[in-house]
Coordinates of C-alpha atoms in Angstrom, one line a residue:
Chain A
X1 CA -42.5 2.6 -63.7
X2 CA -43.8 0.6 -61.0
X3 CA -40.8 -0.2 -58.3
X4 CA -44.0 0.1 -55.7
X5 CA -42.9 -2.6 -53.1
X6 CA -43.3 -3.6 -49.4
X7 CA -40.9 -1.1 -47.9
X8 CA -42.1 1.9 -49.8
X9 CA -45.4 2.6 -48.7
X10 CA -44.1 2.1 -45.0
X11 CA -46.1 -1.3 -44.4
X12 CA -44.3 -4.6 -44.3
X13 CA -46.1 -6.3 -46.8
X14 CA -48.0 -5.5 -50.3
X15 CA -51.5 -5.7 -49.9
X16 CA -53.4 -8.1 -52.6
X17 CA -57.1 -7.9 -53.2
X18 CA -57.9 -10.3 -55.6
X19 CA -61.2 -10.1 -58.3
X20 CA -62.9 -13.2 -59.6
X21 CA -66.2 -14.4 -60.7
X22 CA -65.8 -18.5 -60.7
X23 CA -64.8 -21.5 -58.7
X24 CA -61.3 -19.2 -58.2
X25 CA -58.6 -21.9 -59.0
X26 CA -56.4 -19.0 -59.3
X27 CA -57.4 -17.7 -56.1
X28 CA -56.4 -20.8 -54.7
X29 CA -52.8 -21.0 -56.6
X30 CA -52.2 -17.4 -54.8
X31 CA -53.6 -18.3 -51.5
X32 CA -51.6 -21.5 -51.7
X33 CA -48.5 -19.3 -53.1
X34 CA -48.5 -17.3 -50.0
X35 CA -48.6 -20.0 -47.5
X36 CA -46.0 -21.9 -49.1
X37 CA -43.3 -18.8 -49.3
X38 CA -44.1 -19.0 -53.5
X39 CA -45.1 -15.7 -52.9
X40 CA -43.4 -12.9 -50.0
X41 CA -44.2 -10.0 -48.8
X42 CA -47.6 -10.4 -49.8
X43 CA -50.4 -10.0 -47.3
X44 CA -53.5 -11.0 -48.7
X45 CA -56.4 -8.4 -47.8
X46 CA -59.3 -9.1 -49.9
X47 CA -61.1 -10.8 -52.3
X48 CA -64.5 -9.5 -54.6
X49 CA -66.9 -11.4 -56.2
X50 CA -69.4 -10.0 -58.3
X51 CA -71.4 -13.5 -57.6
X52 CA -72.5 -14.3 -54.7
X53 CA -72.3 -17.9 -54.9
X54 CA -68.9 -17.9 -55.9
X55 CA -66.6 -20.8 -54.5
X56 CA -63.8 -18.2 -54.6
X57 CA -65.9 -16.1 -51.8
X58 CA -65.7 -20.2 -49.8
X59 CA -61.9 -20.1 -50.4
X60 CA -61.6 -16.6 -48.9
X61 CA -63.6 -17.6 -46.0
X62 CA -62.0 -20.6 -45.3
X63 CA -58.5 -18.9 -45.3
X64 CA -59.8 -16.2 -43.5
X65 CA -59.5 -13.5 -46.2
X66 CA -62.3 -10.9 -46.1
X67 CA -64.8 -11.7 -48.7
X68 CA -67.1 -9.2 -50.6
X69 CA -69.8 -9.9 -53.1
X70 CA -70.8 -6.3 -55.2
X71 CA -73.0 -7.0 -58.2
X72 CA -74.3 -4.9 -61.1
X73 CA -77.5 -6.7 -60.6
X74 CA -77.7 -5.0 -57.0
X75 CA -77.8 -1.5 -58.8
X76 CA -80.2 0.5 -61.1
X77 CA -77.3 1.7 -63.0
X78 CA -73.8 0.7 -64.5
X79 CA -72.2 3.9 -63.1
X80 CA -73.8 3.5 -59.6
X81 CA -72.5 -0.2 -59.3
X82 CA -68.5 1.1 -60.7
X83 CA -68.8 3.6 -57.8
X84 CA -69.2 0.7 -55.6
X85 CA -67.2 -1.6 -57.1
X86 CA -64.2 1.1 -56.7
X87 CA -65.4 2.0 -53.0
X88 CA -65.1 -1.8 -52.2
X89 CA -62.0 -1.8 -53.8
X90 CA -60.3 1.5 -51.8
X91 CA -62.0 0.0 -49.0
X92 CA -59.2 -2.2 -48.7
X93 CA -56.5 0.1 -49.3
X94 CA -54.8 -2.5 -52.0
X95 CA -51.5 -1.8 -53.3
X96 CA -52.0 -4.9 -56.1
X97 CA -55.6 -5.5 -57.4
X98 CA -55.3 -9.2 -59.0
X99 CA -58.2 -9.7 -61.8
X100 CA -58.5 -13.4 -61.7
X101 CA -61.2 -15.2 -63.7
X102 CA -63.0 -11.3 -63.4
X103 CA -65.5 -11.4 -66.3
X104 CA -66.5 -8.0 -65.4
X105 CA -65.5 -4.7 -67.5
X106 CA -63.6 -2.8 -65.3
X107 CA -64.6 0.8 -65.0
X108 CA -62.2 3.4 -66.3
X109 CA -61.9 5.2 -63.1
X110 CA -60.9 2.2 -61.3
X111 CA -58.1 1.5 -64.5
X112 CA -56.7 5.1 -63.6
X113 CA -56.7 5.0 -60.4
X114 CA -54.8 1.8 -60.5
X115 CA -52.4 1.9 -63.3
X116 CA -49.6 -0.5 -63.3
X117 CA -51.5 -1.8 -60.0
X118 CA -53.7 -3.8 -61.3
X119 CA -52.8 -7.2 -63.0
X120 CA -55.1 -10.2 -65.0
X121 CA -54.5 -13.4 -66.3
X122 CA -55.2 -14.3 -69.6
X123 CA -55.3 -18.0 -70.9
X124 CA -53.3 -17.4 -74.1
X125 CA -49.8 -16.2 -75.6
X126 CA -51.0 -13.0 -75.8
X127 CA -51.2 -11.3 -78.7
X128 CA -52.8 -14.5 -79.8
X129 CA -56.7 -15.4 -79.1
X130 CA -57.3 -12.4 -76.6
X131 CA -59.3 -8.9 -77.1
X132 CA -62.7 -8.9 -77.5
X133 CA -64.9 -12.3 -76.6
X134 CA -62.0 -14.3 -75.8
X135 CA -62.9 -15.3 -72.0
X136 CA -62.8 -18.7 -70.5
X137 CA -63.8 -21.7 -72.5
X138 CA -64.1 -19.6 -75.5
X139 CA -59.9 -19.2 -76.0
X140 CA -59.2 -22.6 -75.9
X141 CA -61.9 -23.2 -78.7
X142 CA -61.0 -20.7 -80.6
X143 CA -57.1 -21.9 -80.2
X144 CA -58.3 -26.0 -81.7
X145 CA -60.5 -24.5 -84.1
X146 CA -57.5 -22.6 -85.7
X147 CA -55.4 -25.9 -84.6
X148 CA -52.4 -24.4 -83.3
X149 CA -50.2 -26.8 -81.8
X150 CA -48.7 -24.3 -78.6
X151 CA -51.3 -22.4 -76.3
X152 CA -49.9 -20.8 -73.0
X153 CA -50.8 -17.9 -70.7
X154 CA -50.4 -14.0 -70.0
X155 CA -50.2 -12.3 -66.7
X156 CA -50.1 -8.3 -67.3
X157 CA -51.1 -5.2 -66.1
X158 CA -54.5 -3.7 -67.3
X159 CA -54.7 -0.6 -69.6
X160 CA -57.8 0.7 -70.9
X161 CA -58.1 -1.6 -73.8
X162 CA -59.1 -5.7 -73.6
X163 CA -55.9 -7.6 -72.9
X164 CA -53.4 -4.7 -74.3
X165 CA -51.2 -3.8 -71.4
X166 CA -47.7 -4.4 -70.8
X167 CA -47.1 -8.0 -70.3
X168 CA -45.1 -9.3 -67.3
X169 CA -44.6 -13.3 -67.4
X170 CA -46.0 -16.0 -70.0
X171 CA -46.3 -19.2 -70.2
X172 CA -46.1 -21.7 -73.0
X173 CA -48.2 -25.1 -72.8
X174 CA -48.3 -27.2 -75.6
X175 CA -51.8 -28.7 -77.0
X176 CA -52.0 -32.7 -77.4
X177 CA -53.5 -34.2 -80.0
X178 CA -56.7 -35.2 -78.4
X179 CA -57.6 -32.3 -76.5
X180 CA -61.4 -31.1 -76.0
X181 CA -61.7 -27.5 -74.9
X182 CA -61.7 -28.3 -71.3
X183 CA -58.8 -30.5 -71.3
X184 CA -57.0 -27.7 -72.3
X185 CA -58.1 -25.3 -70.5
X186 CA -56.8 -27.3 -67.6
X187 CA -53.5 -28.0 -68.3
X188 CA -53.0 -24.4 -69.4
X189 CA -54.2 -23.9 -65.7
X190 CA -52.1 -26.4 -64.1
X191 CA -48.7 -25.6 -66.5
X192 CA -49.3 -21.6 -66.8
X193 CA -51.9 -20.1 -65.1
X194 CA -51.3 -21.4 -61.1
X195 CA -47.5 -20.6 -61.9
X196 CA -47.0 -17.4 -63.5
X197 CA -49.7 -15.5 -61.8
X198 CA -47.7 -16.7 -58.5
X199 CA -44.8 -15.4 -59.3
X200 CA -46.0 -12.0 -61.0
X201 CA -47.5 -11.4 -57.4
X202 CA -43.8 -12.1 -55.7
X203 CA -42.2 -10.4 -58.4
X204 CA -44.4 -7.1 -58.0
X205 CA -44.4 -7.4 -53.9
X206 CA -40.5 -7.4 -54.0
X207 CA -40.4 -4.8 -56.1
X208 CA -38.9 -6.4 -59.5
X209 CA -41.3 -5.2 -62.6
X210 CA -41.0 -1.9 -63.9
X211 CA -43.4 -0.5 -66.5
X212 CA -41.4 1.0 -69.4
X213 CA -43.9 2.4 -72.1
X214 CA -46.0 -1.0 -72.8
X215 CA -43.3 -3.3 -71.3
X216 CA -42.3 -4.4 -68.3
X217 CA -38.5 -4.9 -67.3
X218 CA -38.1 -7.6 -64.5
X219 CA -35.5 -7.2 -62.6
X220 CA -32.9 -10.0 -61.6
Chain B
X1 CA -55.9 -35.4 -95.7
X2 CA -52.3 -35.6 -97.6
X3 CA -51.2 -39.6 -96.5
X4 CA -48.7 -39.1 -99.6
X5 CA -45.5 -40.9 -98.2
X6 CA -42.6 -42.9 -100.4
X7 CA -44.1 -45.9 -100.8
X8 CA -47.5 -44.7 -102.4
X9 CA -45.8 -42.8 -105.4
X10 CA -43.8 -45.5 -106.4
X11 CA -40.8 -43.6 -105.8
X12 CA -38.4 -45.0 -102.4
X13 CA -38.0 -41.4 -101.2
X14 CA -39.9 -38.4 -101.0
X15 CA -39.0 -35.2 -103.6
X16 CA -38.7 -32.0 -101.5
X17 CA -37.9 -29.0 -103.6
X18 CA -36.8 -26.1 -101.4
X19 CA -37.5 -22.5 -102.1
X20 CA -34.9 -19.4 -100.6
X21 CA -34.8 -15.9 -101.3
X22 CA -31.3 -15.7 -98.2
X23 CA -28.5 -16.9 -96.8
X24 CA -30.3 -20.5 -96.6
X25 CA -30.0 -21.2 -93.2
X26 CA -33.4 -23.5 -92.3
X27 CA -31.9 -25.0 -96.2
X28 CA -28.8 -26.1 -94.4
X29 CA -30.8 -27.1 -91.3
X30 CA -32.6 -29.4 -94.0
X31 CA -29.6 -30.8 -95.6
X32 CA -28.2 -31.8 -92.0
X33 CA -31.6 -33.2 -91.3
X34 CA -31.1 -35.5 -94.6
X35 CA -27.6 -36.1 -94.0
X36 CA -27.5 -36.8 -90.3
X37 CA -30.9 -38.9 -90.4
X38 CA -33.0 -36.4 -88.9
X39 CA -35.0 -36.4 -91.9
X40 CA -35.9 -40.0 -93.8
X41 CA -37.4 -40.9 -96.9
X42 CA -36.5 -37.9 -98.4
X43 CA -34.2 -36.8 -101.6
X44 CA -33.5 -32.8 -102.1
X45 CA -34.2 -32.6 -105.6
X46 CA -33.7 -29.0 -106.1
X47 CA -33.3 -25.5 -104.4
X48 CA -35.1 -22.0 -106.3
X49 CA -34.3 -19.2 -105.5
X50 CA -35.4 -15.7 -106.8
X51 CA -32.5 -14.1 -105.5
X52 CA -28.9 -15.3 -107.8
X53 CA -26.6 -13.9 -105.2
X54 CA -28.5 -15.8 -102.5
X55 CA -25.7 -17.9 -100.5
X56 CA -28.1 -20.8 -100.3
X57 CA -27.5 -21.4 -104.3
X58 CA -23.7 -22.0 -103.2
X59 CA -24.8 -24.4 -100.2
X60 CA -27.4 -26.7 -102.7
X61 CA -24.1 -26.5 -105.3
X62 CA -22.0 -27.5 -102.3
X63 CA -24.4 -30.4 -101.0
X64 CA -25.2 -31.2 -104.7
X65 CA -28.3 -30.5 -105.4
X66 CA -29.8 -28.8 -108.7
X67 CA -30.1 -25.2 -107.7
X68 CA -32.3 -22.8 -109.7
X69 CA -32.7 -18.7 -109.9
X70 CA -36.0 -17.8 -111.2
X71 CA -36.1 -13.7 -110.4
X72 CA -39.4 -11.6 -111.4
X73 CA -36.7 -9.3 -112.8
X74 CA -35.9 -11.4 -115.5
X75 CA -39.5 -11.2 -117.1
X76 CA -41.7 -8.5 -118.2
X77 CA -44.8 -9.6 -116.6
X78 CA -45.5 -11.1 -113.1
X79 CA -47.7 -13.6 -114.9
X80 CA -45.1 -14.5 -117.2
X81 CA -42.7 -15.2 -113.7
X82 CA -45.4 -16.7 -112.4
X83 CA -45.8 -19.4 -115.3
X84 CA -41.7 -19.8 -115.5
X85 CA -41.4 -20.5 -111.9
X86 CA -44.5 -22.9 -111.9
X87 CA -42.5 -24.4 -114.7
X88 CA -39.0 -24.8 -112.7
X89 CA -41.1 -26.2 -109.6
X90 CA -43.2 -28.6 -112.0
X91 CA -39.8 -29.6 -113.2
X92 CA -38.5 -31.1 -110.4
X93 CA -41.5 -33.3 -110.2
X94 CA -41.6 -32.9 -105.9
X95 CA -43.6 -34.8 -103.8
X96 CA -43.4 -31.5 -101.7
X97 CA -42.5 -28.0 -102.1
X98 CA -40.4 -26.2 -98.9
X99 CA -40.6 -22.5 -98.4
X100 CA -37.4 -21.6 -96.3
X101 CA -37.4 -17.9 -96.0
X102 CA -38.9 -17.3 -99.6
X103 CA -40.0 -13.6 -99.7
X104 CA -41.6 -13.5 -103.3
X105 CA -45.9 -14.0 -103.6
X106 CA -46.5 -17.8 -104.4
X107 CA -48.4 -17.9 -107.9
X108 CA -52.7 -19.2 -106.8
X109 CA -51.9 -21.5 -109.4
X110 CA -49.1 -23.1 -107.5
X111 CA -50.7 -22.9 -104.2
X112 CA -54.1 -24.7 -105.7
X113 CA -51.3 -26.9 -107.5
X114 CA -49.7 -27.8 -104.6
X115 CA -52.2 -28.0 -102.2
X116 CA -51.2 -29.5 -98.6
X117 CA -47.8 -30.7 -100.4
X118 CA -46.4 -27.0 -100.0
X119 CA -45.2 -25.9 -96.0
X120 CA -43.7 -23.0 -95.1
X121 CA -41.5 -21.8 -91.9
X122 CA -42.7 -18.8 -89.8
X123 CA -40.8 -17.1 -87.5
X124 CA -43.9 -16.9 -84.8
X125 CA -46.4 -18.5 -82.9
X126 CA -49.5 -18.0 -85.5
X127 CA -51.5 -16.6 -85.3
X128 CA -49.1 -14.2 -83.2
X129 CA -47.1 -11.9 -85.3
X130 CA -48.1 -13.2 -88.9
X131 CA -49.9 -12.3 -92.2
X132 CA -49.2 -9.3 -94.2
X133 CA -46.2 -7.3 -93.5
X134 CA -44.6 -9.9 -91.1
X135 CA -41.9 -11.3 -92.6
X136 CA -38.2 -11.7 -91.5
X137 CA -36.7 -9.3 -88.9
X138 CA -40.0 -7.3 -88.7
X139 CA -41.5 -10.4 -87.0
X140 CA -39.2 -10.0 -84.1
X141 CA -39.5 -6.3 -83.8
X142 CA -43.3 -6.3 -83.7
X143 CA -42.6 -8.7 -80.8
X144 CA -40.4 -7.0 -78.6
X145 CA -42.3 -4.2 -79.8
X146 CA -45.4 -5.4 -77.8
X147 CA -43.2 -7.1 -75.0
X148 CA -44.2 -10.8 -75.2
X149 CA -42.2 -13.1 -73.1
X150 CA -42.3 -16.1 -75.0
X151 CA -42.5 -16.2 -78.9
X152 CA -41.8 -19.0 -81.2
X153 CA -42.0 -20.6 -85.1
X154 CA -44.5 -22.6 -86.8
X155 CA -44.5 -24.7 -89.6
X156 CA -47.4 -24.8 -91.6
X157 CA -49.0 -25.3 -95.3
X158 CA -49.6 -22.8 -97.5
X159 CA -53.1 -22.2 -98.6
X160 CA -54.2 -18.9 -100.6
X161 CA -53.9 -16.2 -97.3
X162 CA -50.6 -15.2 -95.7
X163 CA -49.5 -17.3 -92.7
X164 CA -53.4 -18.9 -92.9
X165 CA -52.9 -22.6 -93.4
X166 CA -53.0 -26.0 -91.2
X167 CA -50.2 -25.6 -88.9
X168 CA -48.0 -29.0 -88.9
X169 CA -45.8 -27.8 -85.6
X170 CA -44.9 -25.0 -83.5
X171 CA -41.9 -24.7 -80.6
X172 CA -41.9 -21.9 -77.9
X173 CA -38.9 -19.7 -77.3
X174 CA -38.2 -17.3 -74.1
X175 CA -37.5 -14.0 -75.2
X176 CA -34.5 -12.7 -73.3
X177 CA -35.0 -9.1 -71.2
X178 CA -31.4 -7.5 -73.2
X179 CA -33.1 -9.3 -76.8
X180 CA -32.1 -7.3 -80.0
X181 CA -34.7 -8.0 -82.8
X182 CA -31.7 -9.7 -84.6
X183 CA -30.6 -11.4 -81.3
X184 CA -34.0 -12.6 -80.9
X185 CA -34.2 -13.7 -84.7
X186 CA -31.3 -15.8 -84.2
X187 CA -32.3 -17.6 -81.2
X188 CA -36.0 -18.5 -82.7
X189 CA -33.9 -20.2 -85.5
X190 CA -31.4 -21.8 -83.4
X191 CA -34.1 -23.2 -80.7
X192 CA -37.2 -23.3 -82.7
X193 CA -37.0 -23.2 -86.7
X194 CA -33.8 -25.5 -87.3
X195 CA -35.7 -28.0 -85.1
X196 CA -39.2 -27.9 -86.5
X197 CA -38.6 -27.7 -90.2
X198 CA -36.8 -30.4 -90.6
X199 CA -38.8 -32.7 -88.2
X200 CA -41.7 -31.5 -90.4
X201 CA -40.2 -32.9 -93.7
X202 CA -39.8 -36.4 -92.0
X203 CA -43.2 -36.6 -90.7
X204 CA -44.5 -35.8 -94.1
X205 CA -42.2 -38.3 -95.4
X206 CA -43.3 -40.8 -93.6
X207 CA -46.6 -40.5 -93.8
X208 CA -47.5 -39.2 -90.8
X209 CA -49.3 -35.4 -91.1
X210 CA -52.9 -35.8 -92.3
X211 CA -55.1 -32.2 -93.0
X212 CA -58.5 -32.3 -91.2
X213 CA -60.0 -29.0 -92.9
X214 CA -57.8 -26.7 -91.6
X215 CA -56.3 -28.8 -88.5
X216 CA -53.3 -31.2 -89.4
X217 CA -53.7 -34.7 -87.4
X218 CA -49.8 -35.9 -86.0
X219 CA -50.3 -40.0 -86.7
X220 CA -48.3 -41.5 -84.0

């Protein structure tokens, strides 16, 4: 059970650090949520990149959201860089870490530490096209190669395994008959992604999902 | 590529046996389709089912259409089923074989028979929820099971693995937070499998679904 909103950690808003590795489209959907009341009670404290030339790390910047770049290349050892990573990440005293476009593994302390706190978005219906080496472009190909005629997205919280934990919104998109690849992956963006991710964020900041065994409940 | 409509048989309407082991509800579905002019170019030539209690018998005898019970209880061997239904299919001479909820193993001689002339309805989004063991109610508990938010049904031909063939159509349904499994069941049919079944036969009939390996192409 989650039920962790604004009023009952004593601070008037949830703080959001958000993860990402790309261009951070998503990023943009929440910074865009919070300015246009899509999302409340949701202060916006930090975002990570584990690359440095990032657009996402522009966004921040340019909204004036504390940016951070921490890379495994900048450390001799895996477990040296998830210390980091998870100092960065307390650094900001985060009650909602938001994986967005993270192609990172997370470490397992940093999945314990924040259980039913941390949240990704998955381009699929998941169970469909998600686990193991289904990341970006390579979903949407795998979703035309099998020809499946309704693709969507996933919002939900991370557990230890690869795109197993209890799911809080999806999204179905449906697939045209000329699509490429990218053409999907776009409109899954623009239908799904940039809406439910939103709204998992208000949904979580007013206190409205609660984790029950490997689902959530959201409350009306 | 199938391209087999009613003009290129000779015949003014398409054949469409349909197979039922149940109550026959996506069979009514397709006998409103026919009668309501949802589905063209089409002629219900016969219903099988392996079940002779099964209430969809009494709806083909209602509608009147030839209705069939061939039951692997009635022979010794599966093979010698297998040969006797082949027989009662081959019999009707169809343009195109319907599995509505038919819970019996299709013969390999049948399905290499009736290759991409043979669809069947699934209650999921394939490749969600499908293949072996998923069949019926169990569909919709695995899915609440895992807590997906939206599932759905597909329509697709049957090739020689379970739930593995060229999907012709798919429709999305919300699952509802208070969802049985048999609420659930009901509202895939109501929203999703009465709707795409049928609209599947009359694309078929008309000429329109064309197999690309295993892709189907929608002709406009």
């Amino acid at each position: 059970m989650l039920g962790r909103d604004a009023s009952e950690n004593g601070r008037e808003k949830l703080r959001a650090v958000v993860m990402v590795s790309g261009g951070g489209t998503n990023l943009q959907a929440i910074i865009d949520g919070v300015k246009d009341g899509t999302i409340t009670n949701t202060e916006l404290v930090g975002v990570i990149s584990n690359n440095r030339n990032a657009y996402a790390l522009k966004r921040a910047e340019e909204n004036g959201i504390p940016g951070l770049c921490v890379s495994p290349k900048d450390y001799e050892t895996r477990a040296v860089f998830n210390e980091k990573l998870l100092e960065a990440v307390d650094g900001f005293q985060p009650d909602l870490v938001v994986l967005a476009g993270y192609l990172v593994v997370i470490p397992p302390e940093m999945i314990a530490r924040y259980r039913n706190r941390m949240i990704n978005i998955h381009p699929s219906l998941i169970p469909s096209f998600c686990g193991k080496g289904y990341y970006g472009l390579k979903v949407h190909e795998a979703a035309l190669a099998r020809g499946v005629k309704v693709v969507g997205a996933t919002v939900h919280f991370v557990d230890e395994g690869t795109d197993t934990g209890p799911i809080i919104l999806q999204k179905a998109v449906e697939v045209e008959q000329e699509d490429t690849p990218e053409v999907l992956q776009r409109r899954v963006m623009e239908q799904a992604e940039w809406k439910i991710l939103p709204k998992a964020i208000d949904l979580i900041a007013n206190g409205k999902v609660q984790v029950e065994e490997n689902r959530t409940v959201i409350l009306p």
